[in-house]
PDB file of C-alpha atoms in Angstrom:
ATOM      1  CA  MET A  27       5.287 -15.423   7.750  1.00 56.00           C
ATOM      2  CA  ASP A  28       7.108 -16.193  10.985  1.00 57.00           C
ATOM      3  CA  LYS A  29       5.543 -15.489  14.384  1.00 60.00           C
ATOM      4  CA  LYS A  30       7.403 -12.197  14.928  1.00 59.00           C
ATOM      5  CA  GLN A  31       6.357 -10.858  11.512  1.00 57.00           C
ATOM      6  CA  LEU A  32       2.806 -12.074  12.045  1.00 58.00           C
ATOM      7  CA  ASP A  33       2.658 -10.334  15.420  1.00 65.00           C
ATOM      8  CA  PHE A  34       3.879  -7.036  13.910  1.00 65.00           C
ATOM      9  CA  TYR A  35       1.484  -7.316  10.986  1.00 70.00           C
ATOM     10  CA  GLN A  36      -1.478  -8.074  13.264  1.00 72.00           C
ATOM     11  CA  LYS A  37      -0.512  -5.243  15.633  1.00 75.00           C
ATOM     12  CA  LEU A  38      -0.297  -2.751  12.773  1.00 74.00           C
ATOM     13  CA  ARG A  39      -3.595  -3.958  11.331  1.00 76.00           C
ATOM     14  CA  ASN A  40      -5.325  -3.643  14.722  1.00 78.00           C
ATOM     15  CA  GLU A  41      -3.921  -0.137  15.301  1.00 78.00           C
ATOM     16  CA  VAL A  42      -5.132   1.060  11.913  1.00 78.00           C
ATOM     17  CA  LYS A  43      -8.527  -0.579  12.418  1.00 79.00           C
ATOM     18  CA  GLN A  44      -8.954   1.056  15.847  1.00 81.00           C
ATOM     19  CA  TRP A  45      -7.928   4.463  14.526  1.00 76.00           C
ATOM     20  CA  VAL A  46     -10.382   4.230  11.629  1.00 75.00           C
ATOM     21  CA  SER A  47     -13.234   3.184  13.928  1.00 76.00           C
ATOM     22  CA  LYS A  48     -12.538   6.040  16.375  1.00 76.00           C
ATOM     23  CA  LYS A  49     -11.558   8.872  14.065  1.00 70.00           C
ATOM     24  CA  LEU A  50     -13.437   8.389  10.814  1.00 67.00           C
ATOM     25  CA  ASP A  51     -17.121   8.300  10.088  1.00 63.00           C
ATOM     26  CA  LYS A  52     -18.071   4.709   9.272  1.00 61.00           C
ATOM     27  CA  ASP A  53     -19.263   5.908   5.873  1.00 63.00           C
ATOM     28  CA  ASN A  54     -15.968   7.631   5.024  1.00 69.00           C
ATOM     29  CA  LYS A  55     -15.191   6.550   1.477  1.00 74.00           C
ATOM     30  CA  TRP A  56     -11.473   6.134   2.175  1.00 80.00           C
ATOM     31  CA  SER A  57     -11.762   3.926   5.291  1.00 79.00           C
ATOM     32  CA  ASP A  58     -11.495   0.694   3.317  1.00 83.00           C
ATOM     33  CA  TYR A  59      -8.327   1.935   1.636  1.00 87.00           C
ATOM     34  CA  ILE A  60      -6.729   2.909   4.940  1.00 86.00           C
ATOM     35  CA  LEU A  61      -7.583  -0.506   6.377  1.00 86.00           C
ATOM     36  CA  ILE A  62      -5.631  -2.283   3.633  1.00 91.00           C
ATOM     37  CA  ALA A  63      -2.426  -0.306   4.304  1.00 90.00           C
ATOM     38  CA  PRO A  64      -0.907  -3.106   6.444  1.00 90.00           C
ATOM     39  CA  ASP A  65      -1.790  -5.694   3.777  1.00 93.00           C
ATOM     40  CA  ILE A  66      -0.186  -3.577   1.055  1.00 95.00           C
ATOM     41  CA  PHE A  67       2.954  -3.041   3.146  1.00 92.00           C
ATOM     42  CA  HIS A  68       3.166  -6.790   3.826  1.00 92.00           C
ATOM     43  CA  LEU A  69       2.821  -7.493   0.097  1.00 96.00           C
ATOM     44  CA  LEU A  70       5.608  -5.064  -0.806  1.00 95.00           C
ATOM     45  CA  CYS A  71       7.933  -6.701   1.729  1.00 93.00           C
ATOM     46  CA  LYS A  72       7.174 -10.232   0.548  1.00 94.00           C
ATOM     47  CA  LEU A  73       7.567  -9.377  -3.133  1.00 96.00           C
ATOM     48  CA  SER A  74      10.854  -7.571  -2.489  1.00 95.00           C
ATOM     49  CA  ILE A  75      12.433 -10.866  -1.386  1.00 95.00           C
ATOM     50  CA  ASP A  76      10.696 -13.188  -3.851  1.00 96.00           C
ATOM     51  CA  LYS A  77      13.177 -14.932  -6.168  1.00 95.00           C
ATOM     52  CA  GLU A  78      10.708 -14.755  -9.053  1.00 95.00           C
ATOM     53  CA  VAL A  79      10.762 -10.939  -9.047  1.00 96.00           C
ATOM     54  CA  SER A  80      13.541  -9.281 -11.059  1.00 96.00           C
ATOM     55  CA  SER A  81      16.099  -7.101  -9.328  1.00 96.00           C
ATOM     56  CA  GLY A  82      14.876  -4.065 -11.284  1.00 96.00           C
ATOM     57  CA  LYS A  83      11.351  -4.520  -9.931  1.00 96.00           C
ATOM     58  CA  LYS A  84      12.727  -5.159  -6.439  1.00 97.00           C
ATOM     59  CA  VAL A  85      14.385  -1.735  -6.513  1.00 97.00           C
ATOM     60  CA  LYS A  86      10.970  -0.153  -7.134  1.00 96.00           C
ATOM     61  CA  LEU A  87       9.368  -2.278  -4.409  1.00 97.00           C
ATOM     62  CA  VAL A  88      12.045  -1.184  -1.931  1.00 96.00           C
ATOM     63  CA  ALA A  89      11.427   2.438  -2.959  1.00 95.00           C
ATOM     64  CA  ALA A  90       7.728   1.952  -2.141  1.00 94.00           C
ATOM     65  CA  ILE A  91       8.638   0.387   1.219  1.00 92.00           C
ATOM     66  CA  ALA A  92      10.956   3.312   1.984  1.00 91.00           C
ATOM     67  CA  TYR A  93       8.205   5.768   1.062  1.00 91.00           C
ATOM     68  CA  PHE A  94       5.760   3.870   3.278  1.00 87.00           C
ATOM     69  CA  ILE A  95       7.989   4.060   6.356  1.00 84.00           C
ATOM     70  CA  SER A  96       9.415   7.530   5.774  1.00 85.00           C
ATOM     71  CA  PRO A  97       8.106  10.129   8.219  1.00 82.00           C
ATOM     72  CA  ILE A  98       8.541  12.696   5.457  1.00 83.00           C
ATOM     73  CA  ASP A  99       6.201  12.182   2.538  1.00 86.00           C
ATOM     74  CA  LEU A 100       3.399  14.008   0.753  1.00 87.00           C
ATOM     75  CA  ILE A 101       0.769  13.208   3.422  1.00 84.00           C
ATOM     76  CA  PRO A 102       2.726  12.440   6.637  1.00 81.00           C
ATOM     77  CA  GLU A 103       1.076  10.015   9.060  1.00 75.00           C
ATOM     78  CA  GLY A 104       2.821  11.772  11.943  1.00 75.00           C
ATOM     79  CA  LEU A 105       0.741  14.889  11.306  1.00 81.00           C
ATOM     80  CA  VAL A 106      -2.583  13.516  10.081  1.00 78.00           C
ATOM     81  CA  GLY A 107      -2.670   9.972  11.491  1.00 75.00           C
ATOM     82  CA  PRO A 108      -3.412   6.873   9.417  1.00 77.00           C
ATOM     83  CA  ILE A 109      -5.254   8.916   6.792  1.00 80.00           C
ATOM     84  CA  GLY A 110      -1.691   9.744   5.760  1.00 86.00           C
ATOM     85  CA  TYR A 111      -1.422   6.197   4.435  1.00 88.00           C
ATOM     86  CA  LEU A 112      -3.507   7.198   1.418  1.00 92.00           C
ATOM     87  CA  ASP A 113      -0.490   8.508  -0.494  1.00 94.00           C
ATOM     88  CA  ASP A 114       1.545   5.455   0.563  1.00 94.00           C
ATOM     89  CA  ILE A 115      -1.213   3.223  -0.805  1.00 96.00           C
ATOM     90  CA  ALA A 116      -1.293   5.207  -4.056  1.00 96.00           C
ATOM     91  CA  VAL A 117       2.502   4.906  -4.462  1.00 96.00           C
ATOM     92  CA  SER A 118       2.311   1.182  -3.731  1.00 97.00           C
ATOM     93  CA  ALA A 119      -0.526   0.611  -6.205  1.00 97.00           C
ATOM     94  CA  TYR A 120       1.381   2.518  -8.885  1.00 97.00           C
ATOM     95  CA  ILE A 121       4.477   0.359  -8.377  1.00 97.00           C
ATOM     96  CA  LEU A 122       2.479  -2.874  -8.044  1.00 98.00           C
ATOM     97  CA  ASN A 123       0.611  -2.044 -11.253  1.00 96.00           C
ATOM     98  CA  ASP A 124       3.957  -1.728 -13.025  1.00 95.00           C
ATOM     99  CA  LEU A 125       5.018  -5.068 -11.528  1.00 96.00           C
ATOM    100  CA  ILE A 126       1.894  -7.002 -12.533  1.00 93.00           C
ATOM    101  CA  ASN A 127       2.259  -5.789 -16.097  1.00 89.00           C
ATOM    102  CA  GLU A 128       5.549  -7.702 -16.316  1.00 89.00           C
ATOM    103  CA  VAL A 129       5.315 -10.701 -13.966  1.00 92.00           C
ATOM    104  CA  ASP A 130       2.888 -13.556 -13.569  1.00 93.00           C
ATOM    105  CA  PRO A 131      -0.008 -12.279 -11.421  1.00 93.00           C
ATOM    106  CA  ARG A 132       0.096 -15.482  -9.372  1.00 94.00           C
ATOM    107  CA  ILE A 133       3.360 -14.219  -7.848  1.00 95.00           C
ATOM    108  CA  VAL A 134       1.534 -11.181  -6.492  1.00 96.00           C
ATOM    109  CA  ARG A 135      -1.483 -13.211  -5.380  1.00 95.00           C
ATOM    110  CA  LYS A 136       0.775 -15.725  -3.615  1.00 94.00           C
ATOM    111  CA  HIS A 137       1.878 -13.081  -1.108  1.00 95.00           C
ATOM    112  CA  TRP A 138      -1.393 -11.175  -0.709  1.00 95.00           C
ATOM    113  CA  ALA A 139      -2.817 -11.402   2.829  1.00 89.00           C
ATOM    114  CA  GLY A 140      -5.870  -9.233   2.197  1.00 89.00           C
ATOM    115  CA  GLU A 141      -9.413 -10.318   1.506  1.00 88.00           C
ATOM    116  CA  GLN A 142     -10.130  -8.586  -1.817  1.00 92.00           C
ATOM    117  CA  ASP A 143      -8.595  -9.687  -5.105  1.00 96.00           C
ATOM    118  CA  ILE A 144      -5.322  -7.775  -5.237  1.00 96.00           C
ATOM    119  CA  LEU A 145      -5.374  -7.201  -8.992  1.00 96.00           C
ATOM    120  CA  ASP A 146      -8.862  -5.670  -8.849  1.00 96.00           C
ATOM    121  CA  LEU A 147      -7.845  -3.630  -5.819  1.00 96.00           C
ATOM    122  CA  ILE A 148      -4.785  -2.193  -7.580  1.00 97.00           C
ATOM    123  CA  LYS A 149      -6.924  -1.192 -10.565  1.00 96.00           C
ATOM    124  CA  THR A 150      -9.484   0.436  -8.261  1.00 96.00           C
ATOM    125  CA  ILE A 151      -6.827   2.384  -6.355  1.00 96.00           C
ATOM    126  CA  ILE A 152      -5.220   3.592  -9.592  1.00 95.00           C
ATOM    127  CA  ALA A 153      -8.638   4.633 -10.948  1.00 95.00           C
ATOM    128  CA  ASN A 154      -9.476   6.582  -7.767  1.00 94.00           C
ATOM    129  CA  ALA A 155      -6.051   7.924  -6.788  1.00 93.00           C
ATOM    130  CA  ASP A 156      -6.620  11.433  -8.090  1.00 92.00           C
ATOM    131  CA  LYS A 157      -9.796  11.702  -5.967  1.00 92.00           C
ATOM    132  CA  MET A 158      -8.198   9.940  -3.010  1.00 90.00           C
ATOM    133  CA  ILE A 159      -5.144  12.187  -2.676  1.00 91.00           C
ATOM    134  CA  GLY A 160      -5.812  14.960  -5.195  1.00 90.00           C
ATOM    135  CA  GLY A 161      -4.818  15.221  -8.823  1.00 87.00           C
ATOM    136  CA  ASN A 162      -1.723  17.330  -8.165  1.00 89.00           C
ATOM    137  CA  LEU A 163      -0.313  14.867  -5.611  1.00 86.00           C
ATOM    138  CA  TRP A 164      -1.152  11.899  -7.837  1.00 89.00           C
ATOM    139  CA  ASN A 165       0.703  13.492 -10.769  1.00 89.00           C
ATOM    140  CA  LYS A 166       3.651  14.243  -8.485  1.00 88.00           C
ATOM    141  CA  ILE A 167       3.758  10.597  -7.336  1.00 86.00           C
ATOM    142  CA  LYS A 168       3.679   9.327 -10.914  1.00 89.00           C
ATOM    143  CA  SER A 169       6.571  11.612 -11.827  1.00 87.00           C
ATOM    144  CA  MET A 170       8.587  10.470  -8.781  1.00 85.00           C
ATOM    145  CA  PHE A 171       8.259   6.764  -9.515  1.00 86.00           C
TER     146      PHE A 171
END
């Protein structure tokens, strides 16, 4: 990651971290998920330009990136703050799960900047998505992507 990208990534991570510490109870069960939003976004961007990822998978990755940055989505950050990243994280996990079922997992791990194991994290997000964002929204996301 070049310096400019690193600066943006660190700035985003710090903003999310500050928001979580000020706005959410420290025991909020979704805080850890919100805190990984910058790491997930970074991963999507890196994978979308990786030569080892097929163009078909890149289209899905770009769709997840577009969903992440769109001000209009199922839980808009502009209205609810960073808790609105929960649906973005669910979309990303859904698309990343599809990707890791067809590519070597080392490709995904190579670009992961987070602390947890990304493959375990994706499985955990998928398993908890209906509780995290609600079953109706989760089903809608799965039908969209």
